[in-house]
Amino acid sequence: MNPASACSGRASPTALPHFLWWIGFPWLLVTAIAISRGWIDQSAPFLLLSGATMVAAPLVMLLHDLQTLCVITNRRALILRTAWSQRAVIATAFADMDATFEILEIGRGAGHLNFASGVSTRSPDTDYTGRYGFRCIRDASAVRDILERARGCGHASV
């Protein structure tokens, strides 16, 4: 980050797919009961692996999200990642942002804050329509207010 940039706010993704635990743990329990009673034989490894995946997926996603930081400076919005030993910094200057920001609520006080359009859908921070922004952040409306105040200060984009 440029020494002339001042940090206005930062956030980390927070949403977890808890519904996978509500499916995964009963799945494993039923599979274990079926194996112990001899109801299934050759399909047991597949069923156990499927249940373990449903239980482990939210934990893997949490580890990935803990290594993501969303930052708002007086010149741009940044998404910093160090997940799985791959460092990435994606910057979006205020001049490249949409005139209005969009919030998509995803539940439990979290949401997506979209602030740019027409971005490649290959980015993990872009939806299928090309809208780009902070994903799974807590209190997205407060973050939008911080971003609007930072953009409204009239600083030049770098």
PDB file of C-alpha atoms in Angstrom:
ATOM      1  CA  MET A   1       0.000   0.000   0.000  1.00  0.00           C
ATOM      2  CA  ASN A   2       1.226   3.464  -0.842  1.00  0.00           C
ATOM      3  CA  PRO A   3       2.438   5.369   2.253  1.00  0.00           C
ATOM      4  CA  ALA A   4       0.192   8.279   1.178  1.00  0.00           C
ATOM      5  CA  SER A   5      -2.907   6.052   1.458  1.00  0.00           C
ATOM      6  CA  ALA A   6      -4.815   6.138   4.716  1.00  0.00           C
ATOM      7  CA  CYS A   7      -6.818   3.118   5.823  1.00  0.00           C
ATOM      8  CA  SER A   8     -10.500   3.971   6.336  1.00  0.00           C
ATOM      9  CA  GLY A   9     -11.741   0.504   7.261  1.00  0.00           C
ATOM     10  CA  ARG A  10     -11.143  -3.196   7.038  1.00  0.00           C
ATOM     11  CA  ALA A  11     -13.189  -6.369   7.310  1.00  0.00           C
ATOM     12  CA  SER A  12     -12.895 -10.107   6.870  1.00  0.00           C
ATOM     13  CA  PRO A  13     -15.382 -12.550   5.376  1.00  0.00           C
ATOM     14  CA  THR A  14     -17.550 -14.203   8.025  1.00  0.00           C
ATOM     15  CA  ALA A  15     -20.238 -16.367   6.459  1.00  0.00           C
ATOM     16  CA  LEU A  16     -20.051 -20.129   6.891  1.00  0.00           C
ATOM     17  CA  PRO A  17     -22.337 -22.686   5.267  1.00  0.00           C
ATOM     18  CA  HIS A  18     -23.617 -24.087   8.566  1.00  0.00           C
ATOM     19  CA  PHE A  19     -26.319 -26.009   6.732  1.00  0.00           C
ATOM     20  CA  LEU A  20     -23.626 -28.496   5.660  1.00  0.00           C
ATOM     21  CA  TRP A  21     -23.109 -29.447   9.297  1.00  0.00           C
ATOM     22  CA  TRP A  22     -26.860 -29.973   9.712  1.00  0.00           C
ATOM     23  CA  ILE A  23     -26.685 -32.439   6.823  1.00  0.00           C
ATOM     24  CA  GLY A  24     -23.169 -33.863   7.315  1.00  0.00           C
ATOM     25  CA  PHE A  25     -23.321 -34.966  10.959  1.00  0.00           C
ATOM     26  CA  PRO A  26     -26.653 -36.844  10.626  1.00  0.00           C
ATOM     27  CA  TRP A  27     -25.360 -38.306   7.348  1.00  0.00           C
ATOM     28  CA  LEU A  28     -22.297 -39.687   9.140  1.00  0.00           C
ATOM     29  CA  LEU A  29     -24.423 -40.981  12.020  1.00  0.00           C
ATOM     30  CA  VAL A  30     -26.844 -42.801   9.722  1.00  0.00           C
ATOM     31  CA  THR A  31     -23.938 -44.182   7.678  1.00  0.00           C
ATOM     32  CA  ALA A  32     -22.187 -45.440  10.829  1.00  0.00           C
ATOM     33  CA  ILE A  33     -25.400 -47.139  11.992  1.00  0.00           C
ATOM     34  CA  ALA A  34     -25.913 -48.712   8.551  1.00  0.00           C
ATOM     35  CA  ILE A  35     -22.323 -50.017   8.527  1.00  0.00           C
ATOM     36  CA  SER A  36     -22.590 -51.439  12.058  1.00  0.00           C
ATOM     37  CA  ARG A  37     -25.814 -53.280  11.177  1.00  0.00           C
ATOM     38  CA  GLY A  38     -24.441 -54.607   7.886  1.00  0.00           C
ATOM     39  CA  TRP A  39     -26.962 -52.784   5.704  1.00  0.00           C
ATOM     40  CA  ILE A  40     -24.299 -51.370   3.366  1.00  0.00           C
ATOM     41  CA  ASP A  41     -21.082 -52.896   2.208  1.00  0.00           C
ATOM     42  CA  GLN A  42     -19.264 -51.636  -0.875  1.00  0.00           C
ATOM     43  CA  SER A  43     -20.812 -48.159  -0.821  1.00  0.00           C
ATOM     44  CA  ALA A  44     -19.636 -47.463   2.750  1.00  0.00           C
ATOM     45  CA  PRO A  45     -16.391 -45.639   1.799  1.00  0.00           C
ATOM     46  CA  PHE A  46     -18.262 -43.357  -0.618  1.00  0.00           C
ATOM     47  CA  LEU A  47     -20.961 -42.558   1.938  1.00  0.00           C
ATOM     48  CA  LEU A  48     -18.395 -41.908   4.706  1.00  0.00           C
ATOM     49  CA  LEU A  49     -16.320 -39.695   2.420  1.00  0.00           C
ATOM     50  CA  SER A  50     -19.410 -37.722   1.377  1.00  0.00           C
ATOM     51  CA  GLY A  51     -20.357 -37.101   5.015  1.00  0.00           C
ATOM     52  CA  ALA A  52     -16.806 -36.169   5.996  1.00  0.00           C
ATOM     53  CA  THR A  53     -16.677 -33.690   3.101  1.00  0.00           C
ATOM     54  CA  MET A  54     -19.898 -32.012   4.243  1.00  0.00           C
ATOM     55  CA  VAL A  55     -18.489 -31.674   7.768  1.00  0.00           C
ATOM     56  CA  ALA A  56     -15.020 -30.500   6.668  1.00  0.00           C
ATOM     57  CA  ALA A  57     -16.072 -28.013   3.942  1.00  0.00           C
ATOM     58  CA  PRO A  58     -17.143 -25.215   6.328  1.00  0.00           C
ATOM     59  CA  LEU A  59     -13.863 -25.561   8.226  1.00  0.00           C
ATOM     60  CA  VAL A  60     -11.817 -25.330   5.026  1.00  0.00           C
ATOM     61  CA  MET A  61     -13.845 -22.283   3.976  1.00  0.00           C
ATOM     62  CA  LEU A  62     -13.271 -20.707   7.390  1.00  0.00           C
ATOM     63  CA  LEU A  63      -9.502 -21.187   7.047  1.00  0.00           C
ATOM     64  CA  HIS A  64      -9.643 -19.555   3.618  1.00  0.00           C
ATOM     65  CA  ASP A  65     -11.746 -16.642   4.898  1.00  0.00           C
ATOM     66  CA  LEU A  66      -9.443 -16.061   7.877  1.00  0.00           C
ATOM     67  CA  GLN A  67      -6.665 -15.398   5.365  1.00  0.00           C
ATOM     68  CA  THR A  68      -8.686 -12.761   3.461  1.00  0.00           C
ATOM     69  CA  LEU A  69      -8.769  -9.093   4.392  1.00  0.00           C
ATOM     70  CA  CYS A  70     -10.924  -6.389   2.799  1.00  0.00           C
ATOM     71  CA  VAL A  71      -9.422  -2.910   3.155  1.00  0.00           C
ATOM     72  CA  ILE A  72     -10.722   0.544   2.249  1.00  0.00           C
ATOM     73  CA  THR A  73      -8.154   3.302   1.870  1.00  0.00           C
ATOM     74  CA  ASN A  74      -8.596   6.933   0.880  1.00  0.00           C
ATOM     75  CA  ARG A  75      -7.776   5.977  -2.740  1.00  0.00           C
ATOM     76  CA  ARG A  76      -9.115   2.469  -3.391  1.00  0.00           C
ATOM     77  CA  ALA A  77     -10.608  -0.745  -2.053  1.00  0.00           C
ATOM     78  CA  LEU A  78      -8.267  -3.702  -1.609  1.00  0.00           C
ATOM     79  CA  ILE A  79      -8.793  -7.424  -1.166  1.00  0.00           C
ATOM     80  CA  LEU A  80      -5.725  -9.060   0.368  1.00  0.00           C
ATOM     81  CA  ARG A  81      -5.329 -12.840   0.422  1.00  0.00           C
ATOM     82  CA  THR A  82      -2.651 -15.130   1.754  1.00  0.00           C
ATOM     83  CA  ALA A  83      -4.654 -18.339   1.433  1.00  0.00           C
ATOM     84  CA  TRP A  84      -2.786 -21.570   0.856  1.00  0.00           C
ATOM     85  CA  SER A  85       0.587 -19.763   0.589  1.00  0.00           C
ATOM     86  CA  GLN A  86      -0.525 -17.787  -2.462  1.00  0.00           C
ATOM     87  CA  ARG A  87      -0.424 -14.054  -1.807  1.00  0.00           C
ATOM     88  CA  ALA A  88      -2.752 -11.858  -3.839  1.00  0.00           C
ATOM     89  CA  VAL A  89      -3.651  -8.184  -3.684  1.00  0.00           C
ATOM     90  CA  ILE A  90      -6.513  -6.914  -5.827  1.00  0.00           C
ATOM     91  CA  ALA A  91      -7.041  -3.152  -5.887  1.00  0.00           C
ATOM     92  CA  THR A  92     -10.021  -1.247  -7.270  1.00  0.00           C
ATOM     93  CA  ALA A  93      -9.613   2.508  -7.593  1.00  0.00           C
ATOM     94  CA  PHE A  94     -12.599   4.707  -6.743  1.00  0.00           C
ATOM     95  CA  ALA A  95     -12.741   5.857 -10.392  1.00  0.00           C
ATOM     96  CA  ASP A  96     -13.320   2.232 -11.489  1.00  0.00           C
ATOM     97  CA  MET A  97     -16.253   1.701  -9.112  1.00  0.00           C
ATOM     98  CA  ASP A  98     -19.951   1.880  -9.951  1.00  0.00           C
ATOM     99  CA  ALA A  99     -21.873   5.048  -9.085  1.00  0.00           C
ATOM    100  CA  THR A 100     -23.986   3.145  -6.547  1.00  0.00           C
ATOM    101  CA  PHE A 101     -23.033   0.145  -4.452  1.00  0.00           C
ATOM    102  CA  GLU A 102     -25.167  -2.970  -4.166  1.00  0.00           C
ATOM    103  CA  ILE A 103     -25.639  -5.080  -1.047  1.00  0.00           C
ATOM    104  CA  LEU A 104     -26.872  -8.662  -1.216  1.00  0.00           C
ATOM    105  CA  GLU A 105     -27.842  -9.989   2.216  1.00  0.00           C
ATOM    106  CA  ILE A 106     -26.891 -13.645   2.732  1.00  0.00           C
ATOM    107  CA  GLY A 107     -28.105 -14.070   6.311  1.00  0.00           C
ATOM    108  CA  ARG A 108     -26.790 -13.963   9.876  1.00  0.00           C
ATOM    109  CA  GLY A 109     -25.823 -10.304   9.494  1.00  0.00           C
ATOM    110  CA  ALA A 110     -23.485 -10.960   6.563  1.00  0.00           C
ATOM    111  CA  GLY A 111     -23.703  -9.861   2.950  1.00  0.00           C
ATOM    112  CA  HIS A 112     -21.908  -9.167  -0.300  1.00  0.00           C
ATOM    113  CA  LEU A 113     -20.988  -5.552  -1.085  1.00  0.00           C
ATOM    114  CA  ASN A 114     -20.663  -5.121  -4.856  1.00  0.00           C
ATOM    115  CA  PHE A 115     -18.900  -1.954  -5.952  1.00  0.00           C
ATOM    116  CA  ALA A 116     -17.728  -2.672  -9.521  1.00  0.00           C
ATOM    117  CA  SER A 117     -19.295  -4.246 -12.607  1.00  0.00           C
ATOM    118  CA  GLY A 118     -17.948  -5.857 -15.749  1.00  0.00           C
ATOM    119  CA  VAL A 119     -15.188  -7.768 -13.959  1.00  0.00           C
ATOM    120  CA  SER A 120     -14.082 -11.212 -15.120  1.00  0.00           C
ATOM    121  CA  THR A 121     -16.144 -13.952 -13.499  1.00  0.00           C
ATOM    122  CA  ARG A 122     -12.957 -15.926 -12.844  1.00  0.00           C
ATOM    123  CA  SER A 123     -12.254 -13.874  -9.725  1.00  0.00           C
ATOM    124  CA  PRO A 124     -13.477 -15.442  -6.473  1.00  0.00           C
ATOM    125  CA  ASP A 125     -14.873 -12.028  -5.535  1.00  0.00           C
ATOM    126  CA  THR A 126     -17.075 -11.729  -8.628  1.00  0.00           C
ATOM    127  CA  ASP A 127     -20.536 -13.192  -9.077  1.00  0.00           C
ATOM    128  CA  TYR A 128     -21.747 -14.847 -12.281  1.00  0.00           C
ATOM    129  CA  THR A 129     -22.846 -11.481 -13.760  1.00  0.00           C
ATOM    130  CA  GLY A 130     -19.480  -9.774 -13.310  1.00  0.00           C
ATOM    131  CA  ARG A 131     -20.367  -7.745 -10.214  1.00  0.00           C
ATOM    132  CA  TYR A 132     -17.266  -7.453  -8.042  1.00  0.00           C
ATOM    133  CA  GLY A 133     -16.780  -6.574  -4.395  1.00  0.00           C
ATOM    134  CA  PHE A 134     -16.333  -7.737  -0.830  1.00  0.00           C
ATOM    135  CA  ARG A 135     -17.849 -11.182  -0.239  1.00  0.00           C
ATOM    136  CA  CYS A 136     -19.418 -12.522   2.957  1.00  0.00           C
ATOM    137  CA  ILE A 137     -18.667  -9.509   5.126  1.00  0.00           C
ATOM    138  CA  ARG A 138     -20.382  -8.740   8.396  1.00  0.00           C
ATOM    139  CA  ASP A 139     -22.616  -5.646   8.440  1.00  0.00           C
ATOM    140  CA  ALA A 140     -22.268  -4.853   4.742  1.00  0.00           C
ATOM    141  CA  SER A 141     -24.297  -1.648   5.058  1.00  0.00           C
ATOM    142  CA  ALA A 142     -21.805  -0.204   7.559  1.00  0.00           C
ATOM    143  CA  VAL A 143     -18.923  -1.150   5.248  1.00  0.00           C
ATOM    144  CA  ARG A 144     -20.782   0.488   2.337  1.00  0.00           C
ATOM    145  CA  ASP A 145     -21.100   3.685   4.381  1.00  0.00           C
ATOM    146  CA  ILE A 146     -17.345   3.651   5.106  1.00  0.00           C
ATOM    147  CA  LEU A 147     -16.600   3.091   1.412  1.00  0.00           C
ATOM    148  CA  GLU A 148     -18.948   5.901   0.345  1.00  0.00           C
ATOM    149  CA  ARG A 149     -17.376   8.310   2.867  1.00  0.00           C
ATOM    150  CA  ALA A 150     -13.861   7.372   1.711  1.00  0.00           C
ATOM    151  CA  ARG A 151     -14.819   7.815  -1.939  1.00  0.00           C
ATOM    152  CA  GLY A 152     -16.600  11.088  -1.212  1.00  0.00           C
ATOM    153  CA  CYS A 153     -13.513  12.703   0.310  1.00  0.00           C
ATOM    154  CA  GLY A 154     -12.384  13.734  -3.183  1.00  0.00           C
ATOM    155  CA  HIS A 155      -8.985  12.058  -3.197  1.00  0.00           C
ATOM    156  CA  ALA A 156      -7.390  11.224  -6.526  1.00  0.00           C
ATOM    157  CA  SER A 157      -7.364   7.563  -7.494  1.00  0.00           C
ATOM    158  CA  VAL A 158      -4.049   5.792  -7.833  1.00  0.00           C
TER     159      VAL A 158
END
